[in-house]
C-alpha cells in the first residue's frame, strides 16, 4: 500500500514519527514543510514551503499536491495537521485516496480549524481526548493518544 504521511514540521511531525512502526511494510512518503530537521528525515519525502492559512499559499499547495499525488498515487493519506492537511485531504479525494485525520494532541476541549475543515472529507477521524468527541459528529472516534 502507498501511504502519504502529511503534517507540519514541528510537534505534528514528532507525533507522526511515533506511528511509523504501524506503517512498516508499506511504501511511505512523508510530505511536510522544508526545514533543517525535515531534510534529515530518513524516509522518502516531499518538502514544501510553509503555507500557514494564507489563501494564496493554500492554492499553491493544492497545485503541489496535485503534482505529488499524480506522481505518487497514494492509497491512503494520514495526517494530524496542521493546515497542510487541508489541501492534502481535499486533493487526495480527487485521486480516490482514503484518508485518516488525527486531531492534534494539543486539542483537548476545542476542535482545531483544520479539523473542522477536513472533517467532511476524512474517511476516518480520530481525536486524542475523549472530551472532543462531543465537539465533532458521529465520525469522530477516540482510541487513545499517540503520545
PDB file of C-alpha atoms in Angstrom:
ATOM      1  CA  UNK A   1       0.000   0.000   0.000  1.00  0.00           C
ATOM      2  CA  UNK A   2       1.190   3.522  -0.782  1.00  0.00           C
ATOM      3  CA  UNK A   3       0.813   5.809   2.230  1.00  0.00           C
ATOM      4  CA  UNK A   4       1.346   9.567   2.298  1.00  0.00           C
ATOM      5  CA  UNK A   5       2.060  10.927   5.778  1.00  0.00           C
ATOM      6  CA  UNK A   6       1.170  14.637   5.647  1.00  0.00           C
ATOM      7  CA  UNK A   7       1.899  17.021   8.515  1.00  0.00           C
ATOM      8  CA  UNK A   8       3.617  20.222   9.504  1.00  0.00           C
ATOM      9  CA  UNK A   9       7.217  20.014  10.613  1.00  0.00           C
ATOM     10  CA  UNK A  10       7.106  20.584  14.403  1.00  0.00           C
ATOM     11  CA  UNK A  11       5.208  18.621  17.027  1.00  0.00           C
ATOM     12  CA  UNK A  12       2.835  17.247  14.395  1.00  0.00           C
ATOM     13  CA  UNK A  13       5.778  15.545  12.686  1.00  0.00           C
ATOM     14  CA  UNK A  14       7.077  14.233  16.006  1.00  0.00           C
ATOM     15  CA  UNK A  15       3.719  12.574  16.673  1.00  0.00           C
ATOM     16  CA  UNK A  16       3.580  11.060  13.197  1.00  0.00           C
ATOM     17  CA  UNK A  17       7.089   9.660  13.550  1.00  0.00           C
ATOM     18  CA  UNK A  18       5.862   7.808  16.669  1.00  0.00           C
ATOM     19  CA  UNK A  19       3.406   5.994  14.390  1.00  0.00           C
ATOM     20  CA  UNK A  20       5.896   4.889  11.718  1.00  0.00           C
ATOM     21  CA  UNK A  21       6.116   1.312  13.018  1.00  0.00           C
ATOM     22  CA  UNK A  22       2.397   0.951  12.286  1.00  0.00           C
ATOM     23  CA  UNK A  23       3.125   1.570   8.613  1.00  0.00           C
ATOM     24  CA  UNK A  24       6.055  -0.862   8.218  1.00  0.00           C
ATOM     25  CA  UNK A  25       5.914  -2.925   5.071  1.00  0.00           C
ATOM     26  CA  UNK A  26       4.195  -0.176   3.096  1.00  0.00           C
ATOM     27  CA  UNK A  27       5.564   2.317   0.604  1.00  0.00           C
ATOM     28  CA  UNK A  28       5.642   5.532   2.651  1.00  0.00           C
ATOM     29  CA  UNK A  29       6.294   9.130   1.713  1.00  0.00           C
ATOM     30  CA  UNK A  30       6.333  11.999   4.195  1.00  0.00           C
ATOM     31  CA  UNK A  31       5.023  15.310   2.889  1.00  0.00           C
ATOM     32  CA  UNK A  32       5.907  18.191   5.162  1.00  0.00           C
ATOM     33  CA  UNK A  33       7.492  21.613   5.317  1.00  0.00           C
ATOM     34  CA  UNK A  34      11.095  22.192   4.352  1.00  0.00           C
ATOM     35  CA  UNK A  35      13.372  22.692   7.359  1.00  0.00           C
ATOM     36  CA  UNK A  36      16.764  21.516   8.571  1.00  0.00           C
ATOM     37  CA  UNK A  37      15.058  18.781  10.582  1.00  0.00           C
ATOM     38  CA  UNK A  38      12.888  17.512   7.728  1.00  0.00           C
ATOM     39  CA  UNK A  39      15.781  17.482   5.249  1.00  0.00           C
ATOM     40  CA  UNK A  40      17.437  14.954   7.582  1.00  0.00           C
ATOM     41  CA  UNK A  41      14.469  12.558   7.653  1.00  0.00           C
ATOM     42  CA  UNK A  42      15.368   9.024   6.599  1.00  0.00           C
ATOM     43  CA  UNK A  43      12.011   8.421   4.942  1.00  0.00           C
ATOM     44  CA  UNK A  44      11.234   9.207   1.337  1.00  0.00           C
ATOM     45  CA  UNK A  45       9.953  12.761   1.461  1.00  0.00           C
ATOM     46  CA  UNK A  46       8.457  15.651  -0.404  1.00  0.00           C
ATOM     47  CA  UNK A  47       9.256  19.019   1.183  1.00  0.00           C
ATOM     48  CA  UNK A  48       7.338  22.210   0.565  1.00  0.00           C
ATOM     49  CA  UNK A  49       7.139  25.821   1.724  1.00  0.00           C
ATOM     50  CA  UNK A  50       5.180  26.516   4.911  1.00  0.00           C
ATOM     51  CA  UNK A  51       1.726  27.678   3.797  1.00  0.00           C
ATOM     52  CA  UNK A  52       0.044  28.745   7.025  1.00  0.00           C
ATOM     53  CA  UNK A  53      -3.566  29.736   6.429  1.00  0.00           C
ATOM     54  CA  UNK A  54      -2.633  32.138   3.620  1.00  0.00           C
ATOM     55  CA  UNK A  55      -5.240  31.591   0.842  1.00  0.00           C
ATOM     56  CA  UNK A  56      -2.738  32.100  -1.992  1.00  0.00           C
ATOM     57  CA  UNK A  57      -0.216  29.721  -0.449  1.00  0.00           C
ATOM     58  CA  UNK A  58      -3.044  27.247   0.190  1.00  0.00           C
ATOM     59  CA  UNK A  59      -3.911  27.339  -3.524  1.00  0.00           C
ATOM     60  CA  UNK A  60      -0.243  26.914  -4.405  1.00  0.00           C
ATOM     61  CA  UNK A  61      -0.066  23.925  -2.044  1.00  0.00           C
ATOM     62  CA  UNK A  62      -3.135  22.395  -3.700  1.00  0.00           C
ATOM     63  CA  UNK A  63      -1.298  22.532  -7.030  1.00  0.00           C
ATOM     64  CA  UNK A  64       1.768  20.928  -5.439  1.00  0.00           C
ATOM     65  CA  UNK A  65      -0.411  18.148  -4.010  1.00  0.00           C
ATOM     66  CA  UNK A  66      -1.964  17.600  -7.438  1.00  0.00           C
ATOM     67  CA  UNK A  67       1.523  17.064  -8.857  1.00  0.00           C
ATOM     68  CA  UNK A  68       2.793  14.977  -5.942  1.00  0.00           C
ATOM     69  CA  UNK A  69      -0.274  12.719  -5.845  1.00  0.00           C
ATOM     70  CA  UNK A  70      -0.329  12.334  -9.627  1.00  0.00           C
ATOM     71  CA  UNK A  71       3.231  11.013  -9.364  1.00  0.00           C
ATOM     72  CA  UNK A  72       2.959   9.060  -6.102  1.00  0.00           C
ATOM     73  CA  UNK A  73      -0.710   7.876  -6.268  1.00  0.00           C
ATOM     74  CA  UNK A  74      -1.275   7.249  -2.543  1.00  0.00           C
ATOM     75  CA  UNK A  75      -3.832   4.686  -1.436  1.00  0.00           C
ATOM     76  CA  UNK A  76      -4.013   6.294   1.996  1.00  0.00           C
ATOM     77  CA  UNK A  77      -3.279   9.769   3.376  1.00  0.00           C
ATOM     78  CA  UNK A  78      -2.654  10.047   7.110  1.00  0.00           C
ATOM     79  CA  UNK A  79      -2.436  13.477   8.711  1.00  0.00           C
ATOM     80  CA  UNK A  80      -2.571  15.095  12.110  1.00  0.00           C
ATOM     81  CA  UNK A  81      -2.415  18.624  10.748  1.00  0.00           C
ATOM     82  CA  UNK A  82      -1.884  21.327  10.813  1.00  0.00           C
ATOM     83  CA  UNK A  83      -3.096  23.418   7.841  1.00  0.00           C
ATOM     84  CA  UNK A  84      -1.088  21.310   5.357  1.00  0.00           C
ATOM     85  CA  UNK A  85      -3.789  18.648   5.811  1.00  0.00           C
ATOM     86  CA  UNK A  86      -6.443  20.808   4.178  1.00  0.00           C
ATOM     87  CA  UNK A  87      -5.194  20.732   0.575  1.00  0.00           C
ATOM     88  CA  UNK A  88      -3.824  17.205   1.050  1.00  0.00           C
ATOM     89  CA  UNK A  89      -7.119  15.613   2.065  1.00  0.00           C
ATOM     90  CA  UNK A  90      -9.231  17.511  -0.454  1.00  0.00           C
ATOM     91  CA  UNK A  91      -6.845  16.839  -3.361  1.00  0.00           C
ATOM     92  CA  UNK A  92      -6.488  13.246  -2.168  1.00  0.00           C
ATOM     93  CA  UNK A  93     -10.218  12.771  -2.797  1.00  0.00           C
ATOM     94  CA  UNK A  94      -9.619  13.551  -6.481  1.00  0.00           C
ATOM     95  CA  UNK A  95      -7.257  10.559  -6.554  1.00  0.00           C
ATOM     96  CA  UNK A  96      -9.689   8.288  -4.646  1.00  0.00           C
ATOM     97  CA  UNK A  97      -7.228   8.027  -1.744  1.00  0.00           C
ATOM     98  CA  UNK A  98      -8.661   7.053   1.622  1.00  0.00           C
ATOM     99  CA  UNK A  99      -7.767   9.374   4.480  1.00  0.00           C
ATOM    100  CA  UNK A 100      -7.264   9.334   8.217  1.00  0.00           C
ATOM    101  CA  UNK A 101      -7.116  12.592  10.146  1.00  0.00           C
ATOM    102  CA  UNK A 102      -5.867  12.586  13.725  1.00  0.00           C
ATOM    103  CA  UNK A 103      -6.819  15.707  15.658  1.00  0.00           C
ATOM    104  CA  UNK A 104      -3.836  17.294  17.379  1.00  0.00           C
ATOM    105  CA  UNK A 105      -2.923  16.074  20.851  1.00  0.00           C
ATOM    106  CA  UNK A 106      -2.873  19.729  21.914  1.00  0.00           C
ATOM    107  CA  UNK A 107      -6.613  19.966  21.185  1.00  0.00           C
ATOM    108  CA  UNK A 108      -8.146  18.857  24.470  1.00  0.00           C
ATOM    109  CA  UNK A 109     -11.521  20.586  24.551  1.00  0.00           C
ATOM    110  CA  UNK A 110     -11.863  22.633  21.344  1.00  0.00           C
ATOM    111  CA  UNK A 111     -11.569  21.466  17.739  1.00  0.00           C
ATOM    112  CA  UNK A 112      -8.853  22.894  15.527  1.00  0.00           C
ATOM    113  CA  UNK A 113      -9.735  24.956  12.476  1.00  0.00           C
ATOM    114  CA  UNK A 114      -8.031  22.323  10.346  1.00  0.00           C
ATOM    115  CA  UNK A 115     -10.048  19.545  11.981  1.00  0.00           C
ATOM    116  CA  UNK A 116     -13.307  21.358  11.295  1.00  0.00           C
ATOM    117  CA  UNK A 117     -12.346  21.935   7.652  1.00  0.00           C
ATOM    118  CA  UNK A 118     -11.201  18.366   6.883  1.00  0.00           C
ATOM    119  CA  UNK A 119     -13.882  16.568   8.917  1.00  0.00           C
ATOM    120  CA  UNK A 120     -16.293  16.376   5.939  1.00  0.00           C
ATOM    121  CA  UNK A 121     -13.757  14.653   3.668  1.00  0.00           C
ATOM    122  CA  UNK A 122     -11.796  12.486   6.133  1.00  0.00           C
ATOM    123  CA  UNK A 123     -12.735   8.818   5.842  1.00  0.00           C
ATOM    124  CA  UNK A 124     -11.657   8.224   9.441  1.00  0.00           C
ATOM    125  CA  UNK A 125     -11.414  10.967  12.041  1.00  0.00           C
ATOM    126  CA  UNK A 126      -9.617  10.314  15.328  1.00  0.00           C
ATOM    127  CA  UNK A 127      -9.437  12.516  18.408  1.00  0.00           C
ATOM    128  CA  UNK A 128      -6.819  12.093  21.129  1.00  0.00           C
ATOM    129  CA  UNK A 129      -9.024  13.254  24.009  1.00  0.00           C
ATOM    130  CA  UNK A 130     -12.473  11.784  24.781  1.00  0.00           C
ATOM    131  CA  UNK A 131     -13.924  15.217  25.582  1.00  0.00           C
ATOM    132  CA  UNK A 132     -13.519  16.173  21.906  1.00  0.00           C
ATOM    133  CA  UNK A 133     -15.992  13.535  20.757  1.00  0.00           C
ATOM    134  CA  UNK A 134     -18.944  15.759  21.561  1.00  0.00           C
ATOM    135  CA  UNK A 135     -17.430  18.628  19.543  1.00  0.00           C
ATOM    136  CA  UNK A 136     -17.456  16.605  16.317  1.00  0.00           C
ATOM    137  CA  UNK A 137     -20.032  14.389  14.665  1.00  0.00           C
ATOM    138  CA  UNK A 138     -20.532  10.642  14.678  1.00  0.00           C
ATOM    139  CA  UNK A 139     -17.477  10.043  12.520  1.00  0.00           C
ATOM    140  CA  UNK A 140     -15.100  11.072  15.335  1.00  0.00           C
ATOM    141  CA  UNK A 141     -13.553   8.192  17.276  1.00  0.00           C
ATOM    142  CA  UNK A 142     -11.399   8.149  20.395  1.00  0.00           C
ATOM    143  CA  UNK A 143      -8.848   5.320  20.549  1.00  0.00           C
ATOM    144  CA  UNK A 144      -6.307   6.971  22.862  1.00  0.00           C
ATOM    145  CA  UNK A 145      -3.425   9.353  22.339  1.00  0.00           C
ATOM    146  CA  UNK A 146      -0.344   8.993  20.158  1.00  0.00           C
ATOM    147  CA  UNK A 147       1.966  10.216  22.901  1.00  0.00           C
TER     148      UNK A 147
END
